[in-house]
mmCIF file of C-alpha atoms in Angstrom:
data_model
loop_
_atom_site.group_PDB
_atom_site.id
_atom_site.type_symbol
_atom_site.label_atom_id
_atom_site.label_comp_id
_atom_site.label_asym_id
_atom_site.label_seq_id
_atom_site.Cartn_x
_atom_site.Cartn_y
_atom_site.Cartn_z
ATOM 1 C CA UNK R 6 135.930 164.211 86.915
ATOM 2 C CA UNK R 7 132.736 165.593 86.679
ATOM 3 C CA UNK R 8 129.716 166.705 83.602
ATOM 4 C CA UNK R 9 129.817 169.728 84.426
ATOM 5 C CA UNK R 10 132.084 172.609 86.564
ATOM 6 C CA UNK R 11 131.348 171.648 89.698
ATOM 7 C CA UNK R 12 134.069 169.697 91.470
ATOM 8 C CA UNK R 13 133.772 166.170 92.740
ATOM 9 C CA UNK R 14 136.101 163.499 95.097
ATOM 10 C CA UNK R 15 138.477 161.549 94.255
ATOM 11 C CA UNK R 16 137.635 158.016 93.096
ATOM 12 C CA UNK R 17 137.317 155.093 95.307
ATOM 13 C CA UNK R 18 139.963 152.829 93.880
ATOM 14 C CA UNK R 19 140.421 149.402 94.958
ATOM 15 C CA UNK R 20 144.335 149.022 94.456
ATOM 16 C CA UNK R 21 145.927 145.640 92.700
ATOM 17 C CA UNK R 22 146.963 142.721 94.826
ATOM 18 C CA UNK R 23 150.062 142.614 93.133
ATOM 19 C CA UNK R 24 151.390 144.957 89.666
ATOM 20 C CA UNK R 25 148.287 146.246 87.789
ATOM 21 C CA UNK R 26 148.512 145.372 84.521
ATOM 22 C CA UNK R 27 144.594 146.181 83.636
ATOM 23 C CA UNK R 28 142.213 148.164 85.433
ATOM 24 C CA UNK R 29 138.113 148.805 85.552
ATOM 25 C CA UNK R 30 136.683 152.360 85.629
ATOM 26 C CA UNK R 31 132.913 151.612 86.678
ATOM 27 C CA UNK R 32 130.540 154.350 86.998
ATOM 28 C CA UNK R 33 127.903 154.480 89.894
ATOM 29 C CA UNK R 34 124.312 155.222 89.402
ATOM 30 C CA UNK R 35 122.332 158.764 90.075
ATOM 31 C CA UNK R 36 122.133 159.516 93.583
ATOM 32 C CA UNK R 37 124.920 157.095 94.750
ATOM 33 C CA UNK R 38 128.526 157.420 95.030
ATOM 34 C CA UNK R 39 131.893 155.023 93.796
ATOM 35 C CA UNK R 40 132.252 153.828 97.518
ATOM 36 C CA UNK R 41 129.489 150.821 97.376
ATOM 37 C CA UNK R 42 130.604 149.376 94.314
ATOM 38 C CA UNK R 43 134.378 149.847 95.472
ATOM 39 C CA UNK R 44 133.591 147.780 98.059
ATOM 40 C CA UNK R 45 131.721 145.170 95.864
ATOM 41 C CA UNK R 46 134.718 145.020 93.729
ATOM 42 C CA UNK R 47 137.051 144.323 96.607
ATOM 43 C CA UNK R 48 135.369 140.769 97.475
ATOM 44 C CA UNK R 49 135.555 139.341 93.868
ATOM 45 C CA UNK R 50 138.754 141.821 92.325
ATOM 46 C CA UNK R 51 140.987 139.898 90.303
ATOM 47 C CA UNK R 52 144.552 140.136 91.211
ATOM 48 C CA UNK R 53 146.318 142.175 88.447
ATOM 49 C CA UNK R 54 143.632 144.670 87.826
ATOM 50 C CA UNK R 55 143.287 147.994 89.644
ATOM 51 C CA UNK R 56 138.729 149.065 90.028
ATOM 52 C CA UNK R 57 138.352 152.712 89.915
ATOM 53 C CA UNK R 58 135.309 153.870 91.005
ATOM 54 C CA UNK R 59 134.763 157.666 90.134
ATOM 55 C CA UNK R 60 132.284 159.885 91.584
ATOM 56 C CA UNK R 61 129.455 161.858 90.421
ATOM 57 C CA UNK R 62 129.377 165.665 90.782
ATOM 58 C CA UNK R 63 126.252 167.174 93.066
ATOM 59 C CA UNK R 64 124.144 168.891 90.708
ATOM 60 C CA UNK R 65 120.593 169.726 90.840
ATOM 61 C CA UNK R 66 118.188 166.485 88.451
ATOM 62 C CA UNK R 67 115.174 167.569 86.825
ATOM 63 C CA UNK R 68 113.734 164.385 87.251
ATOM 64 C CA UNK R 69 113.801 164.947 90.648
ATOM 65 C CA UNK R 70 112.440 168.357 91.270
ATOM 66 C CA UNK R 71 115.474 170.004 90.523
ATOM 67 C CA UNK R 72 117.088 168.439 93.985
ATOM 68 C CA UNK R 73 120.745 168.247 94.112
ATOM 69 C CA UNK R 74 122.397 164.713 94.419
ATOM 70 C CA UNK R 75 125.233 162.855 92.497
ATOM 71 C CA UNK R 76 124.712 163.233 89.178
ATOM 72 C CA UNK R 77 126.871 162.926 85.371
ATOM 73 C CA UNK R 78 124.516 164.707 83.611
ATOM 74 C CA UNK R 79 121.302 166.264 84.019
ATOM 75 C CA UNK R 80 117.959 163.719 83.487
ATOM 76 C CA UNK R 81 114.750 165.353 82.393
ATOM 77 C CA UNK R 82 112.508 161.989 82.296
ATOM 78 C CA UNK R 83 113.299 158.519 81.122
ATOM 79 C CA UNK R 84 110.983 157.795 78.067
ATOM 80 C CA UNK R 85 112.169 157.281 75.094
ATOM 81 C CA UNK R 86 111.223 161.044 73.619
ATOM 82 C CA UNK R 87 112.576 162.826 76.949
ATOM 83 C CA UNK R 88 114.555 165.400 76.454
ATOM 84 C CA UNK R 89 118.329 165.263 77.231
ATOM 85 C CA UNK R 90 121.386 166.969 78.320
ATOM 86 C CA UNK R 91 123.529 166.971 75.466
ATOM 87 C CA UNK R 92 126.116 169.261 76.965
ATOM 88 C CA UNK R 93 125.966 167.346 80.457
ATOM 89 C CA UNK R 94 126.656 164.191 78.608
ATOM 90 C CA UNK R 95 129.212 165.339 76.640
ATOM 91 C CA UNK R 96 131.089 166.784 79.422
ATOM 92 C CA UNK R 97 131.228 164.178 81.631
ATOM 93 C CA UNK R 98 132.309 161.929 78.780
ATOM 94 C CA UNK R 99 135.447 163.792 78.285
ATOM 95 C CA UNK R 100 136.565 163.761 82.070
ATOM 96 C CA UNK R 101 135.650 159.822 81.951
ATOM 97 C CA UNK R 102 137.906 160.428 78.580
ATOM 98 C CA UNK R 103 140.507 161.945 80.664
ATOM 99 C CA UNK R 104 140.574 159.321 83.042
ATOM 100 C CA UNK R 105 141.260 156.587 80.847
ATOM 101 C CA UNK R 106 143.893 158.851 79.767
ATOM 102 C CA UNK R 107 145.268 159.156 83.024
ATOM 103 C CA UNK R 108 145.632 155.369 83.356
ATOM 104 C CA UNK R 109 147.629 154.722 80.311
ATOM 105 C CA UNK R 110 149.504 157.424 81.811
ATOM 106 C CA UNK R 111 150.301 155.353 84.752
ATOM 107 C CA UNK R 112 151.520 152.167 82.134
ATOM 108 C CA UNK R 113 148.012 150.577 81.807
ATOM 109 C CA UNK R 114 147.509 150.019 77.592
ATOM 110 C CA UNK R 115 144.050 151.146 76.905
ATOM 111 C CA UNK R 116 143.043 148.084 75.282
ATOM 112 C CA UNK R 117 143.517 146.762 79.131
ATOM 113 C CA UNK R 118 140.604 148.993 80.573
ATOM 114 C CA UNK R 119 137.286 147.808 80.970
ATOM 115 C CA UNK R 120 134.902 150.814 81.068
ATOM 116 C CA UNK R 121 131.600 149.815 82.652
ATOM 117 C CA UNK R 122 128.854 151.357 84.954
ATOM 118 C CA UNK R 123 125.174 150.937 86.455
ATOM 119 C CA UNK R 124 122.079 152.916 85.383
ATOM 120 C CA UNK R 125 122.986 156.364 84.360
ATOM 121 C CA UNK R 126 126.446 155.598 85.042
ATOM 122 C CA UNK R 127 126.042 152.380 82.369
ATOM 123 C CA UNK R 128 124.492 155.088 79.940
ATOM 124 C CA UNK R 129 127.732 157.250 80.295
ATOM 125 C CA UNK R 130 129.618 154.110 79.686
ATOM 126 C CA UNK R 131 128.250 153.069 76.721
ATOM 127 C CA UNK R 132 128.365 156.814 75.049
ATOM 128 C CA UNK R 133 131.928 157.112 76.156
ATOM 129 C CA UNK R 134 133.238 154.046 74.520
ATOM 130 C CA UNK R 135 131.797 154.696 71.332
ATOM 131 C CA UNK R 136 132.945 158.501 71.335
ATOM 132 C CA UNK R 137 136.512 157.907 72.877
ATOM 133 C CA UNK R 138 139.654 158.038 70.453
ATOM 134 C CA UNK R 139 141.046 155.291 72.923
ATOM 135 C CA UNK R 140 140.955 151.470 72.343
ATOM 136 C CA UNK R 141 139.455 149.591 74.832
ATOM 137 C CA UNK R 142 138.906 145.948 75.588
ATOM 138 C CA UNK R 143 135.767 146.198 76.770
ATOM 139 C CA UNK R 144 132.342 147.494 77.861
ATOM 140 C CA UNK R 145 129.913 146.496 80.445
ATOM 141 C CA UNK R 146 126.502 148.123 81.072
ATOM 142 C CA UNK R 147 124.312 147.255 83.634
ATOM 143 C CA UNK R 148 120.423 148.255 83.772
ATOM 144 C CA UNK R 149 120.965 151.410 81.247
ATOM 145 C CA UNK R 150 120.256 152.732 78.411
ATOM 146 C CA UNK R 151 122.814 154.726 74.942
ATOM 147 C CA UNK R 152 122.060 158.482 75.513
ATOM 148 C CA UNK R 153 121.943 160.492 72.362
ATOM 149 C CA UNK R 154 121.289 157.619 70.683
ATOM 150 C CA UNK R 155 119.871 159.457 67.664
ATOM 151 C CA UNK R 156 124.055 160.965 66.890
ATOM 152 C CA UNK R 157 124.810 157.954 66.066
ATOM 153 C CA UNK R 158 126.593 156.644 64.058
ATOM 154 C CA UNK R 159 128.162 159.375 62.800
ATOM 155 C CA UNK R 160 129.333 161.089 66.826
ATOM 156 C CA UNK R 161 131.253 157.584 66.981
ATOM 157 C CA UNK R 162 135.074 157.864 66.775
ATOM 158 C CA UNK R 163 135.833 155.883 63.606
ATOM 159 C CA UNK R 164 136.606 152.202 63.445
ATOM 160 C CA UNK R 165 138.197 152.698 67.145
ATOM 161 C CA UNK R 166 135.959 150.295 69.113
ATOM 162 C CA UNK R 167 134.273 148.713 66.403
ATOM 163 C CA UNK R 168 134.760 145.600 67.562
ATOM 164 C CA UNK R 169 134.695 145.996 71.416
ATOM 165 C CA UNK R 170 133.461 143.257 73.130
ATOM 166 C CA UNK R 171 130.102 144.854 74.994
ATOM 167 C CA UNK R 172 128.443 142.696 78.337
ATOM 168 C CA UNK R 173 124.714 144.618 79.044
ATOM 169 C CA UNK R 174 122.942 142.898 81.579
ATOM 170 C CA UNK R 175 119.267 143.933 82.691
ATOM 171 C CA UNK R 176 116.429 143.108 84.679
ATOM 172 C CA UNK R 177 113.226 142.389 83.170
ATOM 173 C CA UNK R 178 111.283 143.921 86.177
ATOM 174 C CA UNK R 179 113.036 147.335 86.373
ATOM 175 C CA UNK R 180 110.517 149.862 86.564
ATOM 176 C CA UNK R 181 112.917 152.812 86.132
ATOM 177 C CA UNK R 182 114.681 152.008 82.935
ATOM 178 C CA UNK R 183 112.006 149.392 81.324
ATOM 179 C CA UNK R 184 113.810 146.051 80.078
ATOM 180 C CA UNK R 185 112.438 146.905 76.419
ATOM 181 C CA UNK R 186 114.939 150.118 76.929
ATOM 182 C CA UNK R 187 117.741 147.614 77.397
ATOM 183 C CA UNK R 188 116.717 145.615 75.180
ATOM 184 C CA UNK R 189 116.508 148.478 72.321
ATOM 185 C CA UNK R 190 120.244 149.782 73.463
ATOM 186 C CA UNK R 191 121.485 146.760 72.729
ATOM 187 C CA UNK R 192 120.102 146.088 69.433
ATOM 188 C CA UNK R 193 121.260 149.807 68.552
ATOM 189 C CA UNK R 194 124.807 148.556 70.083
ATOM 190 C CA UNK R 195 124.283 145.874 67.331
ATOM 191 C CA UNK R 196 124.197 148.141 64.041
ATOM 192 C CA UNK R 197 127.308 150.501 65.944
ATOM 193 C CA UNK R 198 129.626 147.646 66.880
ATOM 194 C CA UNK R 199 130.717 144.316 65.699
ATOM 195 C CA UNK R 200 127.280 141.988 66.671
ATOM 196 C CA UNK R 201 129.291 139.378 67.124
ATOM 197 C CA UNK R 202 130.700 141.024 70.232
ATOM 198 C CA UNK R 203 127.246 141.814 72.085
ATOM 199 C CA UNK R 204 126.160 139.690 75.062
ATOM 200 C CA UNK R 205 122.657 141.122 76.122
ATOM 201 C CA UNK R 206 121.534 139.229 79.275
ATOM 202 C CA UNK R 207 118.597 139.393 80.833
ATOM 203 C CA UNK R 208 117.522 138.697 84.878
ATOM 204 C CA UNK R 209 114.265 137.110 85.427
ATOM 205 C CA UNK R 210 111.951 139.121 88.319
ATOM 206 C CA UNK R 211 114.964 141.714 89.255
ATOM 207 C CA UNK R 212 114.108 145.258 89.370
ATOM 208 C CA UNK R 213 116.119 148.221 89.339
ATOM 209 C CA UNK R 214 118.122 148.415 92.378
ATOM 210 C CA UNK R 215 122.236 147.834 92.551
ATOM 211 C CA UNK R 216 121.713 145.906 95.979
ATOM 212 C CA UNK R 217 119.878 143.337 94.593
ATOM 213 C CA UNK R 218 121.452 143.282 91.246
ATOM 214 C CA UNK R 219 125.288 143.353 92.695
ATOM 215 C CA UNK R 220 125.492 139.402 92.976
ATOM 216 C CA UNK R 221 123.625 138.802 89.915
ATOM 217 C CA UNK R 222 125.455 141.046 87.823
ATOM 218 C CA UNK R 223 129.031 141.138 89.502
ATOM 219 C CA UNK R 224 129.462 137.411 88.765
ATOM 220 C CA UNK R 225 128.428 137.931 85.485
ATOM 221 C CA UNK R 226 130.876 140.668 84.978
ATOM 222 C CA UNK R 227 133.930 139.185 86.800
ATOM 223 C CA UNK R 228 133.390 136.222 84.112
ATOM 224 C CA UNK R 229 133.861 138.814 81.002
ATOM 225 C CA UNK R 230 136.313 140.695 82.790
ATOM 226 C CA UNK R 231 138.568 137.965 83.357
ATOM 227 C CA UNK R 232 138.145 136.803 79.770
ATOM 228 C CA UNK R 233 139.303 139.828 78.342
ATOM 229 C CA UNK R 234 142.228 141.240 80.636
ATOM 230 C CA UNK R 235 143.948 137.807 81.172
ATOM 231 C CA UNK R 236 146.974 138.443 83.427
ATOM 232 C CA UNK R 237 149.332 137.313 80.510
ATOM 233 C CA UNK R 238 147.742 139.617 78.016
ATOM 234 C CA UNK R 239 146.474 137.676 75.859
ATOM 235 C CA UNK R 240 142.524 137.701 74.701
#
């Protein structure tokens, strides 16, 4: 559950009011944990669907003077030109990979998981679904960006999620990940994935910070989610 061999909790899960028939893996941000967004779920979760909320490894950032906090992958700056962590990223893709596997495991179709996540967990999100061999209904990436952008298209797994329905959502005041980031991502997402299928919305005055953002974007999300993993299981 973790980009790289260090070992990390369990995820917070917020558990189905009644038989899950879908679930939500949503990936936190860098220096948080699952546990705040767990709880976020648990005021707006929708009855038949199970919110997982993984948790970053600790791992020392480069972006942050090599201090150790939760972390997928490594992050050596956030322009455009940075340099990144291919080998972080691809690791923690394939124990987000594993975890989707785990849930169809436990009778959940993959095309009934919503992958989503905030910041560098969005990021993860959005590399995973393209990369995964597993169909799923849906993305949803808040305030991020698509690492290892320049791989693509050829590092995405053929025709799988080609037409995935993608929510991005992102504040045009963020100062960490600039909206024109966002707003790039998504017109990438466009020429990788059905563009039919892209919703990129944008937040007038919000910067980047999850507290802020939670009621803004959860709403949002709850909408698409709803949409696409109907209780009767049909789209």
């Amino acid at each position: 559950m973790c980009g790289n061999n260090m070992s990390a909790p369990l995820p917070a899960i917020v558990p189905a009011a009644r038989r899950a028939t879908a679930a939500v893996i949503f990936l936190h941000g860098l220096g948080d944990t699952g546990h705040g967004w767990a709880e976020a779920f648990a005021g707006i979760r929708i009855p038949h669907v199970k919110y997982i909320c993984p948790h970053a490894p600790t791992m020392p950032v480069s972006l942050n003077m090599r201090m150790s906090m939760p972390s997928w992958f490594d992050i050596h700056g956030l322009s455009p030109d940075a340099e990144e962590d291919e080998g972080g990223i691809k690791r923690a893709s394939e124990n987000i990979k594993a975890l989707i596997d785990q849930e169809v495991k436990n009778g959940i179709p993959s095309d009934r998981i919503i992958l989503g996540g905030f910041s560098q967990g969005g990021a993860l999100s959005l590399y995973t679904a393209l990369t995964t061999q597993q169909k799923l209904a849906g993305v949803v990436a808040l305030s991020c960006w698509l690492p290892l952008r320049n791989s693509f298209p050829q590092a995405s797994a053929i025709n799988v999620n080609k037409d995935i329905a993608l929510l991005q959502c992102h504040g045009d005041c963020d100062p960490l990940v600039p909206f024109m980031f966002g707003h790039q991502t998504a017109e990438k997402m466009k020429t990788l994935i059905n563009p039919a299928n892209v919703t990129f919305k944008s937040y007038r005055g919000l910067p980047h910070s999850a507290c802020p953002e939670v009621k803004h974007f959860l709403v949002k999300m709850q909408k698409f989610c709803c949409f696409l993993v109907l209780e009767n299981g049909t789209y």
